[in-house]
């Protein structure tokens, strides 16, 4: 969950931002799909990117924004320093290299659009987890809860119903890749 990690990273770097007189702005992100990247890699890539941004936004503002697109989630960073900087700091260069290496390993990319003497502007493009709909038809509520528990934090999105008569409408609406049917149900045979 990129939004959750971003909030945690902003909190972790708040003292550093305060120390450098940087105001971090991060508007509420729209609903973001989960990213297909290990949570530790996501967090470290974000930490490296935000740290680089803070180093380049001295006395100014750091704007962070995440938005979904087709099969990716893009995290943008824009550092607006109080005074124009002549070059990218060694620490910022190192942090951008770390973020790039982590993201590329997961099939994403880091694009630096501009850097000093212009304000730093960069984008992390992360692959989104494809949501795979699975229809589960079962009259046993415990079984439905068990399937839901097994698929938490996976790419599978369960569509459930205890009613076999709802199958046709649910297939048309959700186009599931698989259907799991209970064979013995009171309303009919799976």
XYZ file of N, CA and C in Angstrom:
570
model
N 0.855 -1.175 0.000
C 0.000 0.000 0.000
C 0.901 1.238 0.000
N 1.036 1.851 -1.155
C 1.939 2.988 -1.313
C 1.538 4.161 -0.422
N 0.243 4.441 -0.312
C -0.218 5.548 0.525
C 0.171 5.365 1.982
N 0.035 4.145 2.472
C 0.397 3.842 3.863
C 1.900 4.029 4.073
N 2.697 3.524 3.136
C 4.155 3.669 3.250
C 4.575 5.135 3.144
N 3.919 5.877 2.275
C 4.266 7.292 2.117
C 3.989 8.060 3.405
N 2.864 7.799 4.036
C 2.553 8.460 5.312
C 3.608 8.132 6.365
N 4.020 6.879 6.413
C 5.035 6.463 7.380
C 6.382 7.130 7.089
N 6.742 7.222 5.807
C 8.009 7.847 5.422
C 7.996 9.338 5.758
N 6.880 10.011 5.525
C 6.782 11.440 5.861
C 6.966 11.635 7.364
N 6.353 10.744 8.145
C 6.512 10.830 9.600
C 7.961 10.569 10.015
N 8.587 9.562 9.407
C 9.977 9.225 9.744
C 10.957 10.339 9.387
N 10.667 11.081 8.330
C 11.590 12.128 7.873
C 11.197 13.523 8.361
N 10.192 13.613 9.206
C 9.706 14.930 9.634
C 10.773 15.727 10.394
N 11.563 15.059 11.229
C 12.609 15.776 11.973
C 13.692 16.290 11.022
N 14.039 15.492 10.027
C 15.030 15.923 9.045
C 14.503 17.126 8.262
N 13.230 17.068 7.886
C 12.629 18.180 7.156
C 12.632 19.449 8.008
N 12.265 19.318 9.270
C 12.263 20.461 10.184
C 13.667 21.021 10.341
N 14.643 20.137 10.484
C 16.038 20.555 10.639
C 16.504 21.400 9.446
N 16.046 21.055 8.253
C 16.449 21.769 7.038
C 15.443 22.847 6.621
N 14.445 23.092 7.468
C 13.463 24.134 7.169
C 12.596 23.832 5.962
N 12.338 22.555 5.735
C 11.557 22.138 4.570
C 10.131 21.801 4.994
N 9.186 22.367 4.266
C 7.770 22.044 4.483
C 7.388 20.978 3.469
N 6.950 19.809 3.964
C 6.574 18.699 3.093
C 5.072 18.752 2.857
N 4.687 18.802 1.590
C 3.275 18.844 1.203
C 2.932 17.558 0.469
N 1.919 16.885 0.950
C 1.482 15.655 0.306
C -0.032 15.601 0.348
N -0.684 16.054 -0.739
C -2.144 16.017 -0.741
C -2.651 14.582 -0.674
N -3.854 14.418 -0.184
C -4.442 13.087 -0.080
C -4.459 12.444 -1.460
N -3.922 11.243 -1.533
C -3.861 10.533 -2.809
C -5.205 9.893 -3.104
N -5.533 9.791 -4.385
C -6.747 9.040 -4.721
C -6.532 7.574 -4.354
N -7.562 6.785 -4.441
C -7.410 5.359 -4.136
C -6.352 4.775 -5.063
N -5.326 4.230 -4.453
C -4.213 3.679 -5.227
C -4.256 2.164 -5.194
N -3.979 1.530 -6.334
C -3.877 0.079 -6.293
C -2.590 -0.315 -5.570
N -2.529 -1.502 -5.007
C -1.278 -1.928 -4.382
C -0.182 -2.053 -5.442
N 1.045 -1.837 -5.019
C 2.156 -1.957 -5.961
C 2.772 -3.345 -5.868
N 3.291 -3.827 -7.002
C 3.883 -5.157 -7.079
C 5.367 -5.065 -6.739
N 5.622 -4.776 -5.471
C 6.992 -4.595 -5.013
C 7.020 -4.958 -3.535
N 8.089 -5.578 -3.097
C 8.190 -5.978 -1.697
C 8.059 -4.738 -0.809
N 7.289 -4.820 0.290
C 7.068 -3.658 1.153
C 8.352 -3.000 1.662
N 9.374 -3.779 1.953
C 10.631 -3.199 2.435
C 11.289 -2.383 1.327
N 11.240 -2.878 0.079
C 11.809 -2.142 -1.053
C 11.038 -0.844 -1.281
N 9.706 -0.914 -1.184
C 8.873 0.284 -1.377
C 9.245 1.336 -0.341
N 9.287 0.928 0.905
C 9.578 1.871 1.983
C 10.969 2.473 1.836
N 11.969 1.645 1.525
C 13.329 2.161 1.381
C 13.458 3.074 0.165
N 12.807 2.735 -0.927
C 12.851 3.589 -2.123
C 12.210 4.942 -1.814
N 11.071 4.925 -1.116
C 10.417 6.183 -0.737
C 11.273 6.988 0.231
N 11.876 6.306 1.219
C 12.763 7.002 2.158
C 13.917 7.675 1.413
N 14.523 6.957 0.493
C 15.643 7.509 -0.270
C 15.200 8.694 -1.117
N 14.047 8.568 -1.753
C 13.542 9.645 -2.602
C 13.190 10.886 -1.783
N 12.483 10.703 -0.682
C 12.091 11.837 0.159
C 13.318 12.484 0.788
N 14.271 11.685 1.238
C 15.517 12.225 1.800
C 16.241 13.073 0.755
N 16.341 12.573 -0.471
C 16.976 13.347 -1.546
C 16.223 14.650 -1.776
N 14.906 14.579 -1.761
C 14.090 15.778 -1.958
C 14.290 16.802 -0.859
N 14.362 16.341 0.384
C 14.582 17.259 1.513
C 15.934 17.949 1.369
N 16.958 17.191 0.978
C 18.285 17.776 0.798
C 18.305 18.838 -0.300
N 17.399 18.715 -1.266
C 17.377 19.664 -2.388
C 16.343 20.774 -2.204
N 15.522 20.706 -1.158
C 14.476 21.709 -0.934
C 14.802 22.615 0.240
N 16.059 22.769 0.561
C 16.486 23.513 1.743
C 15.741 24.834 1.921
N 15.078 24.963 3.080
C 14.357 26.183 3.409
C 13.095 26.409 2.596
N 12.738 25.460 1.755
C 11.573 25.626 0.878
C 10.524 24.554 1.102
N 9.967 24.072 0.007
C 8.914 23.064 0.092
C 9.265 21.836 -0.731
N 8.721 20.730 -0.277
C 8.858 19.464 -0.984
C 7.442 18.967 -1.255
N 7.099 18.857 -2.524
C 5.759 18.432 -2.926
C 5.819 16.966 -3.335
N 4.977 16.139 -2.703
C 4.895 14.710 -3.023
C 3.481 14.403 -3.492
N 3.379 13.601 -4.545
C 2.048 13.260 -5.036
C 2.075 11.878 -5.671
N 1.071 11.076 -5.363
C 0.951 9.737 -5.944
C -0.342 9.669 -6.736
N -0.253 9.029 -7.916
C -1.475 8.843 -8.703
C -1.386 7.555 -9.506
N -2.534 6.894 -9.664
C -2.548 5.651 -10.433
C -2.682 5.944 -11.923
N -2.150 5.050 -12.735
C -2.417 5.072 -14.169
C -2.701 3.629 -14.568
N -2.638 3.319 -15.832
C -3.066 1.996 -16.301
C -2.559 0.831 -15.441
N -1.306 0.487 -15.559
C -0.764 -0.646 -14.817
C 0.347 -0.211 -13.872
N 0.354 1.075 -13.536
C 1.415 1.599 -12.667
C 0.850 2.567 -11.647
N 1.679 2.885 -10.681
C 1.404 3.961 -9.739
C 2.614 4.883 -9.833
N 2.360 6.176 -10.037
C 3.450 7.138 -10.178
C 3.518 8.018 -8.946
N 4.696 8.088 -8.380
C 4.976 8.929 -7.216
C 5.865 10.065 -7.707
N 5.364 11.307 -7.634
C 6.167 12.443 -8.101
C 6.692 13.224 -6.905
N 7.860 13.826 -7.115
C 8.496 14.632 -6.085
C 9.011 15.897 -6.744
N 8.746 17.008 -6.095
C 9.202 18.295 -6.609
C 9.766 19.102 -5.443
N 11.061 19.415 -5.531
C 11.749 20.158 -4.472
C 11.889 21.616 -4.891
N 11.342 22.519 -4.096
C 11.428 23.955 -4.360
C 12.231 24.604 -3.238
N 13.558 24.763 -3.422
C 14.380 25.340 -2.357
C 14.145 26.838 -2.223
N 14.470 27.380 -1.048
C 14.346 28.821 -0.815
C 15.351 29.577 -1.680
N 16.539 29.011 -1.853
C 17.574 29.600 -2.699
C 17.935 28.604 -3.785
N 18.244 29.117 -4.928
C 18.623 28.265 -6.055
C 19.917 27.503 -5.725
N 19.908 26.208 -5.949
C 21.083 25.373 -5.699
C 21.843 25.171 -7.007
N 23.164 25.111 -6.911
C 23.972 24.986 -8.122
C 24.129 23.537 -8.575
N 23.990 22.605 -7.639
C 24.170 21.202 -8.021
C 23.392 20.279 -7.094
N 23.277 19.051 -7.534
C 22.641 18.010 -6.739
C 23.633 17.583 -5.669
N 23.222 17.598 -4.408
C 24.144 17.233 -3.323
C 24.578 15.773 -3.467
N 25.733 15.457 -2.900
C 26.246 14.077 -2.948
C 25.265 13.122 -2.278
N 24.670 13.556 -1.152
C 23.688 12.719 -0.458
C 22.451 12.472 -1.308
N 21.987 13.509 -1.999
C 20.812 13.359 -2.871
C 21.139 12.430 -4.034
N 22.340 12.561 -4.606
C 22.748 11.670 -5.695
C 22.756 10.216 -5.224
N 23.318 9.986 -4.045
C 23.384 8.635 -3.490
C 21.969 8.083 -3.249
N 21.105 8.901 -2.665
C 19.742 8.449 -2.373
C 18.948 8.178 -3.642
N 19.124 8.991 -4.668
C 18.435 8.742 -5.938
C 18.942 7.446 -6.576
N 20.240 7.194 -6.457
C 20.799 5.950 -6.997
C 20.229 4.732 -6.256
N 20.088 4.837 -4.937
C 19.511 3.743 -4.147
C 18.058 3.515 -4.558
N 17.288 4.598 -4.638
C 15.877 4.478 -5.034
C 15.768 3.858 -6.426
N 16.613 4.305 -7.349
C 16.580 3.779 -8.724
C 16.866 2.276 -8.720
N 17.891 1.858 -8.000
C 18.258 0.444 -7.981
C 17.127 -0.415 -7.401
N 16.507 0.027 -6.322
C 15.417 -0.731 -5.711
C 14.214 -0.835 -6.645
N 13.876 0.269 -7.278
C 12.689 0.307 -8.133
C 12.906 -0.497 -9.416
N 14.079 -0.377 -10.009
C 14.368 -1.121 -11.240
C 14.337 -2.623 -10.967
N 14.818 -3.038 -9.809
C 14.796 -4.450 -9.431
C 13.376 -4.999 -9.445
N 12.403 -4.167 -9.115
C 10.999 -4.596 -9.051
C 10.247 -4.338 -10.354
N 10.942 -3.911 -11.399
C 10.283 -3.678 -12.681
C 9.741 -2.274 -12.850
N 10.156 -1.351 -11.991
C 9.716 0.035 -12.116
C 10.842 0.898 -12.655
N 10.685 2.193 -12.511
C 11.739 3.101 -12.945
C 11.721 4.392 -12.145
N 12.871 5.036 -12.106
C 13.004 6.357 -11.502
C 13.416 7.290 -12.621
N 12.634 8.326 -12.841
C 12.919 9.295 -13.891
C 13.194 10.635 -13.227
N 14.387 11.171 -13.428
C 14.710 12.504 -12.939
C 14.449 13.457 -14.095
N 13.424 14.288 -13.963
C 13.006 15.195 -15.025
C 13.920 16.405 -15.086
N 14.235 16.958 -13.938
C 15.165 18.085 -13.886
C 15.898 18.077 -12.561
N 17.063 18.687 -12.574
C 17.891 18.765 -11.378
C 18.638 20.083 -11.408
N 19.311 20.430 -10.291
C 19.976 21.725 -10.213
C 20.870 21.977 -11.428
N 20.849 23.216 -11.864
C 20.420 24.415 -11.140
C 18.907 24.609 -11.090
N 18.129 23.828 -11.849
C 16.671 23.902 -11.724
C 16.246 23.100 -10.500
N 15.053 23.354 -9.957
C 14.587 22.570 -8.805
C 14.462 21.085 -9.183
N 14.780 20.216 -8.234
C 14.709 18.777 -8.469
C 13.267 18.353 -8.703
N 13.073 17.574 -9.762
C 11.769 16.995 -10.052
C 12.006 15.570 -10.538
N 11.351 14.611 -9.892
C 11.556 13.207 -10.243
C 10.255 12.430 -10.085
N 10.217 11.264 -10.732
C 9.053 10.384 -10.679
C 9.504 8.957 -10.416
N 8.829 8.311 -9.493
C 8.973 6.864 -9.312
C 7.787 6.240 -10.020
N 8.028 5.342 -10.926
C 6.947 4.638 -11.607
C 7.021 3.189 -11.140
N 6.002 2.776 -10.405
C 5.980 1.449 -9.793
C 4.904 0.587 -10.444
N 5.198 -0.690 -10.682
C 4.176 -1.558 -11.265
C 3.060 -1.821 -10.255
N 1.836 -1.704 -10.723
C 0.685 -1.978 -9.853
C 0.371 -3.469 -9.877
N -0.155 -3.944 -8.779
C -0.583 -5.340 -8.720
C -1.871 -5.460 -9.505
N -1.868 -6.413 -10.397
C -3.073 -6.660 -11.164
C -4.098 -7.310 -10.243
N -5.289 -6.773 -10.238
C -6.348 -7.319 -9.407
C -7.058 -8.420 -10.203
N -6.985 -9.643 -9.698
C -7.585 -10.793 -10.379
C -8.882 -11.165 -9.667
N -10.021 -10.951 -10.336
C -11.296 -11.285 -9.687
C -11.540 -12.799 -9.675
N -11.949 -13.293 -8.529
C -12.296 -14.705 -8.334
C -13.699 -14.738 -7.737
N -14.608 -15.463 -8.385
C -15.972 -15.598 -7.873
C -16.041 -16.852 -7.004
N -16.535 -16.676 -5.786
C -16.693 -17.800 -4.855
C -18.176 -17.900 -4.512
N -18.742 -19.073 -4.808
C -20.154 -19.322 -4.516
C -20.207 -20.423 -3.465
N -20.641 -20.034 -2.251
C -20.672 -20.994 -1.148
C -21.701 -20.512 -0.127
N -22.528 -21.435 0.352
C -23.540 -21.062 1.332
C -22.998 -21.073 2.754
N -21.761 -21.476 2.943
C -21.142 -21.544 4.264
C -20.347 -20.249 4.503
N -20.836 -19.425 5.401
C -20.187 -18.134 5.697
C -18.770 -18.318 6.225
N -18.539 -19.375 6.992
C -17.189 -19.641 7.502
C -16.217 -19.918 6.359
N -16.668 -20.638 5.353
C -15.816 -20.937 4.196
C -15.490 -19.640 3.441
N -16.477 -18.774 3.282
C -16.240 -17.491 2.595
C -15.215 -16.642 3.361
N -15.323 -16.636 4.683
C -14.361 -15.878 5.499
C -12.965 -16.489 5.411
N -12.893 -17.818 5.333
C -11.605 -18.489 5.197
C -10.934 -18.111 3.876
N -11.694 -18.139 2.773
C -11.140 -17.746 1.470
C -10.681 -16.287 1.502
N -11.476 -15.439 2.121
C -11.107 -14.022 2.221
C -9.812 -13.852 3.007
N -9.659 -14.605 4.083
C -8.453 -14.505 4.899
C -7.225 -14.985 4.122
N -7.375 -16.040 3.334
C -6.251 -16.566 2.557
C -5.817 -15.627 1.432
N -6.707 -14.786 0.987
C -6.370 -13.910 -0.145
C -6.049 -12.472 0.257
N -6.024 -12.173 1.551
C -5.642 -10.838 2.008
C -4.210 -10.561 1.559
N -3.967 -9.359 1.072
C -2.648 -8.924 0.608
C -2.129 -9.760 -0.558
N -3.029 -10.297 -1.356
C -2.629 -10.978 -2.585
C -3.236 -10.204 -3.747
N -2.965 -10.657 -4.928
C -3.523 -9.973 -6.101
C -4.946 -10.426 -6.411
N -5.466 -11.345 -5.608
C -6.808 -11.865 -5.859
C -7.864 -11.030 -5.149
N -8.908 -10.688 -5.896
C -10.026 -9.922 -5.350
C -11.242 -10.841 -5.383
N -11.726 -11.200 -4.203
C -12.855 -12.127 -4.125
C -14.182 -11.410 -4.321
N -15.005 -12.046 -5.104
C -16.400 -11.648 -5.257
C -17.170 -12.855 -4.735
N -17.937 -12.665 -3.664
C -18.576 -13.822 -3.035
C -20.091 -13.698 -3.050
N -20.714 -14.862 -3.048
C -22.170 -14.924 -2.919
C -22.558 -16.290 -2.364
N -23.573 -16.320 -1.505
C -24.096 -17.607 -1.051
C -25.205 -18.113 -1.978
N -25.563 -17.311 -2.980
C -26.709 -17.586 -3.833
C -26.274 -17.985 -5.246
N -26.464 -19.256 -5.646
C -26.060 -19.681 -6.979
C -26.843 -18.982 -8.102
N -28.007 -18.450 -7.788
C -28.792 -17.752 -8.803
C -28.153 -16.408 -9.201
N -27.234 -15.908 -8.388
C -26.573 -14.635 -8.675
C -25.344 -14.789 -9.568
N -24.967 -16.019 -9.875
C -23.725 -16.276 -10.622
C -23.698 -15.544 -11.957
N -24.716 -15.671 -12.743
C -24.718 -15.072 -14.090
C -24.503 -13.568 -14.021
N -25.221 -12.892 -13.149
C -25.070 -11.435 -13.030
C -23.667 -11.064 -12.541
N -23.134 -11.810 -11.583
C -21.798 -11.512 -11.061
C -20.709 -11.773 -12.101
N -20.884 -12.817 -12.922
C -19.912 -13.097 -13.991
C -19.922 -11.952 -15.006
N -21.090 -11.477 -15.366
C -21.176 -10.367 -16.320
C -20.558 -9.089 -15.755
N -20.786 -8.826 -14.491
C -20.310 -7.587 -13.868
C -18.808 -7.614 -13.563
N -18.267 -8.755 -13.105
C -16.881 -8.797 -12.618
C -15.910 -9.555 -13.516
N -16.410 -10.324 -14.495
C -15.572 -11.120 -15.395
C -14.469 -11.859 -14.627
N -14.848 -12.760 -13.710
C -13.843 -13.451 -12.911
C -12.958 -14.359 -13.763
N -11.711 -14.519 -13.335
C -10.784 -15.417 -14.030
C -11.001 -16.868 -13.597
N -11.613 -17.042 -12.413
C -11.908 -18.387 -11.912
C -13.177 -18.317 -11.071
N -13.860 -19.441 -11.013
C -15.070 -19.544 -10.195
C -14.912 -20.776 -9.309
N -15.085 -20.566 -8.011
C -15.019 -21.651 -7.044
C -16.450 -21.920 -6.571
N -16.948 -23.133 -6.842
C -18.328 -23.470 -6.520
C -18.416 -24.521 -5.429
N -19.303 -24.302 -4.492
C -19.652 -25.319 -3.506
C -20.601 -26.290 -4.230
N -20.358 -27.567 -4.098
C -21.183 -28.537 -4.817
C -22.530 -28.764 -4.157
N -22.536 -28.832 -2.830
C -23.786 -29.121 -2.134
C -24.318 -27.873 -1.453
N -25.377 -27.280 -2.054
C -25.995 -26.084 -1.493
C -27.497 -26.317 -1.435
N -28.183 -25.657 -0.480
C -29.622 -25.876 -0.350
C -30.414 -25.426 -1.566
N -29.955 -24.348 -2.258
C -30.724 -23.819 -3.404
C -30.417 -24.538 -4.707
N -29.405 -25.351 -4.751
C -29.069 -26.016 -6.017
C -27.688 -26.636 -5.949
N -27.357 -27.382 -6.951
C -26.103 -28.096 -7.003
C -25.076 -27.240 -7.726
N -23.898 -27.071 -7.131
C -22.836 -26.264 -7.739
C -22.349 -26.851 -9.038
